[in-house]
Short mmCIF file of C-alpha atoms and ligand atoms in Angstrom, two decimals:
data_model
loop_
_atom_site.label_atom_id
_atom_site.label_comp_id
_atom_site.label_asym_id
_atom_site.label_seq_id
_atom_site.Cartn_x
_atom_site.Cartn_y
_atom_site.Cartn_z
CA MET A 1 8.92 -195.71 113.21
CA ASP A 2 9.48 -193.55 110.13
CA GLU A 3 6.27 -193.42 108.30
CA SER A 4 6.20 -191.99 104.69
CA PRO A 5 3.71 -189.20 104.46
CA LYS A 6 0.29 -190.18 103.49
CA LEU A 7 -0.65 -189.33 99.85
CA ILE A 8 -3.96 -187.33 99.25
CA ASN A 9 -5.54 -187.55 96.06
CA ILE A 10 -7.51 -184.50 94.73
CA GLY A 11 -10.05 -184.64 91.87
CA LEU A 12 -10.68 -180.99 89.75
CA PHE A 13 -13.82 -180.28 88.32
CA GLY A 14 -12.92 -177.55 85.48
CA PHE A 15 -9.42 -176.71 84.45
CA GLY A 16 -10.18 -172.99 83.37
CA VAL A 17 -8.42 -169.94 84.85
CA VAL A 18 -8.71 -171.18 88.55
CA GLY A 19 -8.19 -174.44 87.89
CA GLN A 20 -5.12 -174.23 86.20
CA GLY A 21 -4.07 -171.50 88.85
CA VAL A 22 -4.54 -174.36 91.35
CA TRP A 23 -2.37 -176.82 89.48
CA LYS A 24 0.35 -174.25 88.80
CA ASN A 25 0.56 -172.90 92.42
CA ILE A 26 0.44 -176.27 93.83
CA GLU A 27 3.46 -177.17 91.59
CA LYS A 28 5.18 -173.91 92.30
CA ASN A 29 5.32 -174.44 96.16
CA ARG A 30 4.83 -178.02 96.37
CA THR A 31 7.73 -178.49 98.76
CA THR A 32 6.59 -175.92 101.34
CA LEU A 33 3.04 -177.00 100.99
CA GLU A 34 3.50 -180.81 101.68
CA GLY A 35 6.18 -179.88 104.12
CA ARG A 36 3.70 -177.74 106.10
CA LEU A 37 1.07 -180.08 105.56
CA GLY A 38 2.74 -183.30 106.32
CA VAL A 39 1.42 -184.99 103.36
CA ARG A 40 2.05 -185.69 99.74
CA ILE A 41 -0.62 -184.05 97.31
CA SER A 42 -1.81 -185.19 93.92
CA ILE A 43 -4.26 -183.80 91.66
CA SER A 44 -5.13 -187.20 90.12
CA ARG A 45 -8.04 -186.61 88.19
CA ILE A 46 -9.36 -183.28 86.04
CA VAL A 47 -12.61 -183.54 84.53
CA VAL A 48 -12.69 -180.95 81.65
CA ARG A 49 -15.80 -180.38 79.01
CA ASP A 50 -13.06 -180.60 75.75
CA LEU A 51 -9.91 -182.64 75.93
CA THR A 52 -8.68 -181.21 72.82
CA GLN A 53 -8.42 -177.54 74.31
CA LYS A 54 -5.29 -175.75 74.40
CA ARG A 55 -4.42 -174.47 78.03
CA SER A 56 -1.31 -172.65 79.13
CA VAL A 57 -0.80 -175.16 82.08
CA VAL A 58 0.36 -178.50 80.73
CA VAL A 59 -0.58 -181.62 82.78
CA PRO A 60 -0.16 -185.26 81.94
CA ASN A 61 -2.70 -186.53 79.54
CA ASP A 62 -3.97 -189.21 81.45
CA ILE A 63 -5.36 -187.29 84.30
CA LEU A 64 -7.75 -185.55 82.13
CA THR A 65 -11.28 -187.14 81.11
CA THR A 66 -14.83 -185.98 80.30
CA ASP A 67 -16.31 -188.50 82.72
CA PRO A 68 -17.37 -186.97 86.34
CA ASP A 69 -17.54 -190.67 87.59
CA LEU A 70 -13.84 -191.26 87.32
CA ILE A 71 -13.62 -188.49 90.24
CA LEU A 72 -16.99 -189.23 91.84
CA ASN A 73 -16.62 -192.92 92.34
CA ASP A 74 -13.14 -193.18 92.95
CA PRO A 75 -12.71 -193.98 96.62
CA GLU A 76 -9.10 -192.71 96.47
CA ILE A 77 -10.30 -189.22 96.04
CA ASP A 78 -11.38 -187.73 98.97
CA ILE A 79 -11.16 -184.00 97.90
CA VAL A 80 -13.04 -182.57 95.31
CA CYS A 81 -12.71 -178.98 93.62
CA GLU A 82 -15.71 -177.64 91.85
CA LEU A 83 -14.44 -175.30 89.69
CA ILE A 84 -16.61 -175.23 86.64
CA GLY A 85 -19.04 -172.39 87.92
CA GLY A 86 -22.60 -172.13 86.85
CA THR A 87 -25.32 -173.86 88.64
CA ASP A 88 -26.30 -176.85 86.60
CA LEU A 89 -23.52 -179.29 86.36
CA ALA A 90 -21.92 -177.98 89.47
CA LEU A 91 -24.62 -178.75 91.44
CA LYS A 92 -24.91 -182.28 90.22
CA VAL A 93 -21.42 -182.98 90.84
CA THR A 94 -21.63 -180.90 94.24
CA GLU A 95 -24.62 -182.92 95.25
CA SER A 96 -22.96 -186.31 93.96
CA ALA A 97 -19.61 -185.68 95.78
CA LEU A 98 -21.52 -184.72 99.09
CA LYS A 99 -23.50 -187.71 99.24
CA LYS A 100 -20.13 -189.89 98.98
CA GLY A 101 -19.02 -188.14 102.03
CA LYS A 102 -16.31 -186.38 99.98
CA ILE A 103 -14.80 -182.70 100.78
CA VAL A 104 -15.71 -180.23 98.24
CA VAL A 105 -14.00 -176.87 97.78
CA THR A 106 -15.61 -174.46 95.67
CA ALA A 107 -15.03 -170.78 94.28
CA ASN A 108 -18.90 -171.00 93.12
CA LYS A 109 -20.73 -168.09 94.78
CA ALA A 110 -23.96 -168.35 92.46
CA LEU A 111 -24.11 -171.92 93.39
CA ILE A 112 -24.03 -171.30 97.20
CA CYS A 113 -26.22 -168.44 96.64
CA GLU A 114 -28.97 -170.48 95.28
CA HIS A 115 -28.36 -173.85 96.81
CA GLY A 116 -26.10 -173.30 99.93
CA GLU A 117 -28.96 -173.99 102.47
CA TYR A 118 -29.60 -177.46 100.89
CA LEU A 119 -25.87 -178.19 99.96
CA PHE A 120 -24.51 -177.35 103.64
CA ASP A 121 -27.62 -179.84 105.02
CA LEU A 122 -26.47 -182.26 102.66
CA ALA A 123 -22.72 -182.11 103.65
CA LYS A 124 -23.89 -182.38 107.42
CA SER A 125 -26.26 -185.49 107.20
CA ASN A 126 -23.35 -187.09 104.87
CA GLY A 127 -20.17 -186.35 107.25
CA ALA A 128 -19.02 -184.54 104.22
CA GLN A 129 -17.43 -180.82 104.15
CA TYR A 130 -18.28 -177.87 101.71
CA PHE A 131 -15.42 -175.24 101.78
CA TYR A 132 -15.95 -171.88 99.95
CA GLU A 133 -12.98 -169.45 100.92
CA ALA A 134 -12.54 -168.71 97.19
CA SER A 135 -16.16 -167.84 96.76
CA VAL A 136 -15.73 -164.22 98.24
CA ALA A 137 -13.21 -161.82 97.69
CA GLY A 138 -10.81 -163.87 95.65
CA GLY A 139 -7.49 -164.11 97.83
CA ILE A 140 -8.56 -162.42 100.87
CA PRO A 141 -9.12 -165.05 103.66
CA ILE A 142 -12.28 -163.52 105.04
CA ILE A 143 -14.35 -166.84 105.44
CA LYS A 144 -11.99 -168.28 107.59
CA THR A 145 -11.48 -165.12 109.21
CA ILE A 146 -15.18 -164.69 110.29
CA ARG A 147 -15.51 -168.24 110.67
CA GLU A 148 -12.49 -169.07 113.02
CA SER A 149 -10.21 -165.89 113.87
CA LEU A 150 -13.19 -163.78 115.10
CA VAL A 151 -15.60 -166.79 116.20
CA GLY A 152 -15.85 -165.02 119.72
CA ASN A 153 -17.64 -161.87 118.17
CA HIS A 154 -21.18 -160.57 117.60
CA PHE A 155 -20.75 -158.48 114.26
CA SER A 156 -22.72 -155.19 114.15
CA LEU A 157 -21.33 -154.01 110.74
CA ILE A 158 -19.79 -155.83 107.66
CA PHE A 159 -19.29 -153.84 104.51
CA GLY A 160 -16.91 -153.82 101.69
CA ILE A 161 -15.93 -153.45 98.12
CA LEU A 162 -16.48 -157.18 96.65
CA ASN A 163 -16.24 -156.77 93.02
CA GLY A 164 -12.93 -155.74 91.43
CA THR A 165 -14.22 -154.99 87.90
CA SER A 166 -16.94 -152.29 89.41
CA ASN A 167 -13.95 -151.02 91.47
CA TYR A 168 -11.64 -150.61 88.40
CA ILE A 169 -14.04 -148.97 86.36
CA LEU A 170 -15.01 -146.29 89.31
CA THR A 171 -11.50 -145.75 90.06
CA ARG A 172 -10.70 -144.88 86.37
CA MET A 173 -13.86 -142.62 86.29
CA GLU A 174 -12.66 -140.75 89.07
CA ARG A 175 -8.96 -140.24 88.25
CA GLU A 176 -9.40 -139.38 84.48
CA GLY A 177 -12.99 -137.79 84.60
CA SER A 178 -14.08 -140.59 81.87
CA SER A 179 -17.54 -141.81 81.35
CA PHE A 180 -18.67 -145.32 82.70
CA ASP A 181 -19.23 -146.51 78.90
CA SER A 182 -15.87 -145.56 77.89
CA ILE A 183 -14.02 -147.43 80.75
CA LEU A 184 -16.08 -150.38 80.54
CA VAL A 185 -14.72 -150.80 76.83
CA ASP A 186 -11.17 -150.72 78.36
CA ALA A 187 -12.42 -153.29 81.34
CA ARG A 188 -13.63 -155.53 78.51
CA LYS A 189 -10.68 -155.37 76.40
CA LEU A 190 -8.43 -156.18 79.56
CA GLY A 191 -10.52 -159.38 80.31
CA TYR A 192 -11.84 -157.98 83.68
CA VAL A 193 -15.60 -158.23 82.74
CA GLU A 194 -17.44 -161.63 83.12
CA ALA A 195 -19.03 -163.31 79.95
CA ASP A 196 -22.20 -162.29 81.51
CA GLU A 197 -21.75 -158.56 82.14
CA ALA A 198 -24.41 -158.27 84.46
CA LEU A 199 -22.74 -159.91 87.24
CA ASP A 200 -20.07 -157.21 87.46
CA ILE A 201 -22.13 -154.19 86.21
CA ASP A 202 -25.63 -154.82 87.80
CA GLY A 203 -23.79 -155.83 91.33
CA ILE A 204 -24.98 -159.27 91.21
CA ASP A 205 -21.33 -161.03 91.74
CA ALA A 206 -21.17 -158.77 94.82
CA ALA A 207 -24.60 -159.33 96.08
CA HIS A 208 -23.81 -163.18 95.98
CA LYS A 209 -20.82 -162.51 97.98
CA VAL A 210 -22.68 -160.28 100.53
CA ILE A 211 -25.19 -163.11 100.93
CA ILE A 212 -22.57 -165.59 101.59
CA LEU A 213 -21.32 -163.37 104.40
CA THR A 214 -24.62 -162.86 105.69
CA TYR A 215 -24.90 -166.66 106.18
CA LEU A 216 -21.44 -167.09 107.51
CA ALA A 217 -21.83 -163.96 110.04
CA TYR A 218 -25.54 -164.58 111.30
CA GLY A 219 -26.58 -168.25 109.97
CA PHE A 220 -29.24 -166.53 107.90
CA TRP A 221 -29.94 -167.13 104.59
CA VAL A 222 -31.26 -164.13 102.42
CA LYS A 223 -32.42 -164.22 98.91
CA LEU A 224 -31.05 -162.05 95.91
CA LYS A 225 -34.57 -161.03 95.16
CA ASP A 226 -35.11 -159.87 98.83
CA ILE A 227 -32.08 -157.43 98.82
CA THR A 228 -31.20 -153.99 97.39
CA CYS A 229 -29.05 -155.17 94.55
CA GLU A 230 -27.91 -152.20 92.37
CA GLY A 231 -24.89 -152.00 90.25
CA ILE A 232 -22.81 -149.08 88.70
CA ARG A 233 -24.34 -148.46 85.23
CA LEU A 234 -26.29 -145.13 86.23
CA ILE A 235 -23.25 -143.53 88.04
CA SER A 236 -21.86 -140.57 85.88
CA GLN A 237 -18.65 -138.30 86.09
CA TYR A 238 -20.73 -135.62 87.53
CA ASP A 239 -21.74 -137.60 90.34
CA ILE A 240 -18.12 -138.76 91.09
CA GLU A 241 -17.27 -134.92 90.82
CA MET A 242 -19.64 -133.99 93.26
CA ALA A 243 -18.94 -136.71 95.55
CA CYS A 244 -15.33 -135.55 95.49
CA GLN A 245 -16.19 -131.71 96.46
CA LEU A 246 -18.54 -132.94 99.11
CA GLY A 247 -15.35 -135.00 100.70
CA TYR A 248 -16.89 -138.51 99.25
CA ARG A 249 -15.78 -141.03 96.92
CA ILE A 250 -18.35 -143.42 95.30
CA LYS A 251 -17.69 -147.28 95.80
CA LEU A 252 -19.90 -150.13 94.96
CA LEU A 253 -20.52 -151.36 98.54
CA GLY A 254 -21.96 -154.43 100.06
CA ILE A 255 -23.52 -153.78 103.56
CA ILE A 256 -24.48 -156.01 106.10
CA SER A 257 -25.47 -153.91 109.43
CA LYS A 258 -27.21 -155.45 112.55
CA ASP A 259 -29.73 -153.44 114.43
CA LEU A 260 -29.44 -154.50 118.14
CA SER A 261 -32.71 -152.85 118.99
CA ASP A 262 -35.11 -154.91 117.07
CA GLU A 263 -33.00 -157.86 116.04
CA SER A 264 -33.04 -156.99 112.11
CA LEU A 265 -30.58 -157.17 109.58
CA THR A 266 -30.11 -154.75 106.78
CA VAL A 267 -28.46 -156.65 103.55
CA ARG A 268 -27.63 -154.27 100.50
CA LEU A 269 -25.56 -154.13 97.40
CA HIS A 270 -25.39 -150.72 96.02
CA PRO A 271 -23.12 -147.82 95.11
CA ALA A 272 -22.43 -145.55 97.88
CA LEU A 273 -20.81 -142.22 98.73
CA ILE A 274 -18.34 -143.07 101.71
CA PRO A 275 -16.38 -140.50 103.47
CA SER A 276 -12.94 -140.27 101.68
CA THR A 277 -11.11 -140.39 104.97
CA GLU A 278 -12.42 -143.94 105.48
CA LEU A 279 -9.56 -146.41 104.46
CA ILE A 280 -11.89 -148.38 102.42
CA ALA A 281 -12.19 -145.23 100.07
CA ASP A 282 -8.77 -145.55 99.39
CA VAL A 283 -9.22 -149.38 97.99
CA ASN A 284 -8.69 -148.92 94.19
CA GLU A 285 -8.68 -150.59 90.87
CA VAL A 286 -9.34 -154.13 90.93
CA TYR A 287 -8.59 -154.58 94.65
CA ASN A 288 -11.49 -155.74 97.10
CA GLY A 289 -11.78 -154.47 100.73
CA ILE A 290 -13.73 -155.87 103.49
CA SER A 291 -14.16 -154.15 107.00
CA VAL A 292 -15.80 -156.32 110.03
CA THR A 293 -16.57 -154.92 113.37
CA GLY A 294 -17.16 -157.16 115.90
CA ASP A 295 -18.20 -156.60 119.48
CA VAL A 296 -14.97 -157.79 120.98
CA VAL A 297 -12.31 -157.24 118.50
CA GLY A 298 -13.77 -153.68 117.08
CA THR A 299 -13.19 -152.77 113.45
CA THR A 300 -11.06 -154.66 111.37
CA LEU A 301 -9.92 -154.21 107.60
CA PHE A 302 -9.08 -156.50 104.97
CA VAL A 303 -7.50 -155.51 101.78
CA GLY A 304 -6.33 -157.64 98.74
CA ARG A 305 -6.80 -158.97 95.13
CA GLY A 306 -10.53 -159.96 94.98
CA ALA A 307 -10.14 -161.93 91.56
CA GLY A 308 -7.67 -163.39 89.21
CA GLN A 309 -5.89 -166.63 88.88
CA ASP A 310 -3.32 -166.47 91.47
CA ALA A 311 -5.34 -164.82 94.37
CA THR A 312 -8.41 -167.24 93.77
CA SER A 313 -6.27 -170.16 93.70
CA SER A 314 -4.66 -168.97 97.02
CA SER A 315 -7.78 -169.37 98.65
CA VAL A 316 -8.76 -172.95 96.76
CA ILE A 317 -5.49 -174.21 98.13
CA SER A 318 -6.07 -172.84 101.62
CA ASP A 319 -9.19 -174.92 101.57
CA ILE A 320 -7.56 -177.77 100.39
CA SER A 321 -5.19 -177.68 103.29
CA ASP A 322 -8.06 -177.46 105.58
CA ALA A 323 -9.42 -180.54 104.00
CA VAL A 324 -6.18 -182.20 104.16
CA SER A 325 -5.92 -181.64 107.86
CA LEU A 326 -9.64 -182.96 108.45
CA LEU A 327 -8.70 -186.01 106.74
CA GLY A 328 -6.31 -186.70 109.64
CA ASN A 329 -2.71 -186.74 109.49
CA SER A 330 -0.37 -186.89 112.38
CA ASN A 331 2.66 -185.36 110.66
CA SER A 332 0.85 -181.82 109.98
CA THR A 333 2.83 -178.77 111.49
CA ILE A 334 -0.36 -176.85 111.11
CA GLN A 335 -3.61 -177.18 113.27
CA HIS A 336 -6.81 -176.30 111.48
CA ALA A 337 -9.55 -175.06 113.50
CA SER A 338 -13.06 -176.95 113.25
CA PRO A 339 -14.67 -176.11 109.67
CA ILE A 340 -18.11 -175.63 111.15
CA SER A 341 -20.37 -173.87 108.77
CA TYR A 342 -21.31 -171.06 110.79
CA PHE A 343 -21.47 -170.08 114.36
CA GLU A 344 -24.49 -167.91 114.90
CA ASN A 345 -27.90 -169.65 113.73
CA GLN A 346 -30.00 -166.80 114.06
CA LYS A 347 -33.08 -167.86 112.20
CA GLY A 348 -35.37 -165.38 114.14
CA LEU A 349 -33.60 -162.45 112.58
CA LYS A 350 -35.77 -160.14 110.62
CA LEU A 351 -34.73 -158.94 107.16
CA ARG A 352 -35.38 -155.05 106.64
CA THR A 353 -36.97 -154.28 103.59
CA GLN A 354 -35.71 -151.65 101.04
CA GLY A 355 -38.12 -148.70 102.20
CA GLU A 356 -37.43 -149.38 105.78
CA LEU A 357 -33.61 -148.41 105.21
CA GLU A 358 -32.76 -144.89 107.00
CA SER A 359 -29.70 -143.18 104.96
CA ARG A 360 -28.75 -139.96 103.78
CA TYR A 361 -29.08 -139.70 100.20
CA TYR A 362 -27.22 -137.75 97.28
CA VAL A 363 -29.79 -136.95 94.60
CA ARG A 364 -29.08 -135.79 91.02
CA PHE A 365 -31.83 -133.63 89.03
CA ASP A 366 -31.28 -133.40 85.44
CA VAL A 367 -33.46 -130.23 84.56
CA ARG A 368 -34.23 -127.17 82.33
CA ASP A 369 -32.31 -124.18 83.50
CA GLU A 370 -35.15 -122.02 84.41
CA GLU A 371 -36.46 -119.92 87.31
CA GLY A 372 -38.21 -121.52 90.17
CA VAL A 373 -36.85 -125.14 89.62
CA LEU A 374 -35.33 -125.52 92.89
CA ALA A 375 -38.12 -124.37 94.47
CA GLU A 376 -40.37 -126.69 92.92
CA ILE A 377 -37.79 -129.59 93.83
CA SER A 378 -37.51 -128.40 97.38
CA ASN A 379 -41.34 -128.28 97.98
CA VAL A 380 -41.86 -131.55 96.51
CA PHE A 381 -39.26 -132.88 99.02
CA ALA A 382 -40.48 -130.86 101.73
CA GLY A 383 -43.73 -132.38 101.35
CA HIS A 384 -42.24 -135.92 102.27
CA HIS A 385 -40.39 -134.24 105.28
CA ILE A 386 -36.98 -134.47 103.59
CA SER A 387 -34.65 -132.02 104.41
CA PHE A 388 -31.63 -130.95 102.24
CA SER A 389 -28.08 -130.76 103.46
CA THR A 390 -26.27 -129.20 100.59
CA VAL A 391 -27.27 -128.09 97.35
CA ASN A 392 -25.09 -127.49 94.18
CA GLN A 393 -25.77 -126.81 90.68
CA LYS A 394 -24.04 -127.18 87.43
CA GLU A 395 -24.77 -125.50 84.28
CA LEU A 396 -24.65 -127.78 80.94
CA GLU A 397 -25.31 -126.84 77.43
CA ASP A 398 -28.59 -126.31 75.75
CA ASN A 399 -30.41 -124.82 78.51
CA LEU A 400 -29.94 -127.72 80.77
CA ALA A 401 -28.67 -127.96 84.27
CA LEU A 402 -27.78 -130.45 87.14
CA ILE A 403 -29.07 -129.92 90.46
CA MET A 404 -27.35 -131.97 92.92
CA VAL A 405 -28.47 -132.20 96.55
CA THR A 406 -27.58 -134.25 99.70
CA THR A 407 -30.26 -134.94 102.23
CA HIS A 408 -30.44 -135.21 105.97
CA LEU A 409 -31.39 -138.95 107.23
CA ILE A 410 -34.79 -140.12 105.98
CA ASN A 411 -36.15 -143.39 105.01
CA GLU A 412 -35.78 -144.79 101.58
CA ALA A 413 -39.50 -145.25 100.75
CA SER A 414 -39.69 -141.26 101.36
CA ILE A 415 -36.76 -140.69 98.74
CA ILE A 416 -38.35 -142.82 96.08
CA LYS A 417 -41.84 -141.22 96.47
CA ALA A 418 -40.19 -138.07 96.32
CA CYS A 419 -37.95 -138.58 93.25
CA ASN A 420 -41.36 -140.16 91.54
CA GLU A 421 -43.21 -136.97 92.18
CA VAL A 422 -40.55 -134.78 90.96
CA GLU A 423 -39.97 -136.88 87.69
CA GLY A 424 -43.47 -135.71 86.70
CA LEU A 425 -42.70 -132.20 87.11
CA ASN A 426 -42.37 -130.33 83.47
CA VAL A 427 -38.83 -128.71 84.34
CA ILE A 428 -37.34 -132.20 84.71
CA ASN A 429 -35.36 -133.92 81.89
CA LYS A 430 -34.79 -137.17 83.08
CA LYS A 431 -35.71 -139.39 85.95
CA PRO A 432 -33.86 -138.21 89.25
CA SER A 433 -31.37 -140.71 90.59
CA PHE A 434 -29.89 -141.19 93.78
CA ILE A 435 -27.11 -142.64 95.70
CA ARG A 436 -27.21 -143.77 99.31
CA ILE A 437 -24.53 -141.97 101.43
CA PHE A 438 -22.89 -144.32 103.68
CA ASN A 439 -20.96 -143.35 106.87
CA PRO A 440 -19.71 -146.39 108.69
CA PHE A 441 -19.31 -144.14 112.03
CA GLU A 442 -22.96 -143.72 112.04
CA PHE A 443 -23.57 -147.55 112.37
CA LEU A 444 -21.18 -147.94 115.10
CA SER A 445 -22.01 -145.35 117.25
N1 HSE B 501 -15.99 -160.41 88.42
C1 HSE B 501 -15.46 -160.70 89.71
C2 HSE B 501 -14.75 -159.19 90.07
C3 HSE B 501 -14.71 -161.96 89.92
O1 HSE B 501 -14.66 -158.47 89.44
O2 HSE B 501 -14.47 -159.24 91.18
C4 HSE B 501 -14.59 -162.50 91.06
O3 HSE B 501 -15.78 -162.62 91.61
#
């Protein structure tokens, strides 16, 4: 019997950069996509805030509406894409769609971080699904990879570059020797920086992604307030130059490491010196890179565009395809794995505090260029049992200097105490700043 392909209706909430990308790219590859999925796909309704707004992607007027109920109450729409961002209206429409048993696809990392535990439970209790590939690392299929492809692994270390804007700024600071402030101005002009700049510059966007990856890999929700989250604002060209001289690059890294000895997790997001020989140290510009180490697979690395219309819409379309597959259709040439939310529910895992972190550190002291300064600093550090590994000094104008040291392994509580104590010395011009040194090798041996 010759059955015509089933029609799957999709409702979009939000028609901004990502929403328009989803429309544009479904149209671009419609024949191939529908052929692969064995269905016809229709974005039959789009809810927008402003019907009159000019958009670069033109859609039939009659599918645009300002009324959420035209999607939420339409029994013909099984797949809802929440692409409005924020955590207010987005929460309401997600809740409502899940309660009606619809499949919700999202790119909204902030919403998942704030309400994920509730929303995944809600999906489960209503026989709905909540898909979120586009919420982490744009076009890199890292959610599906961890959830499905690496399902047979325990993860000891997941780390990576998860914010394209910060990576762009750091890359240009390194290449051009320019200051953070001047490159930030360019990044704004290029439209790379979020309207709320703190999301990019203070690490919050990347920290949200780290929290989602932690949930995915360990079934363990951490709160933003409970993890180290530091952006790139305090990184100077001197730090970048010194890092290069010492054989490192500075990258904004999200790091999730599991200590098997006491079943604890360390979850953090901060700039770090990473050996320049690491492949991820070469992930530049707006690209993202994620390394996942599993006990079965070993170390894997994923690199790609972490933001932008096309990359992000590629991930949304991937989730739509999974949703289509779940809705059941015998003509599909693709078999999707079960969309389990997580596969390792380790609620007993303990989250390590910031002070408990053991690391090596790079510390920069802005000092008056006088005799005995280095001795004073090193006395304070010795008092906290911190041993220097390298020491460098750079002479500046106006009788000022920078002393830049790296330390041997020590806990972070000691570094913080030592830096606070040094800040009180007469010869110190500014609060000392430290950057953690991250050598993946030390976590894998
Ligand atoms: N501002 C983000 C970035 C966009 O630069 O990576 C994706 O979350």
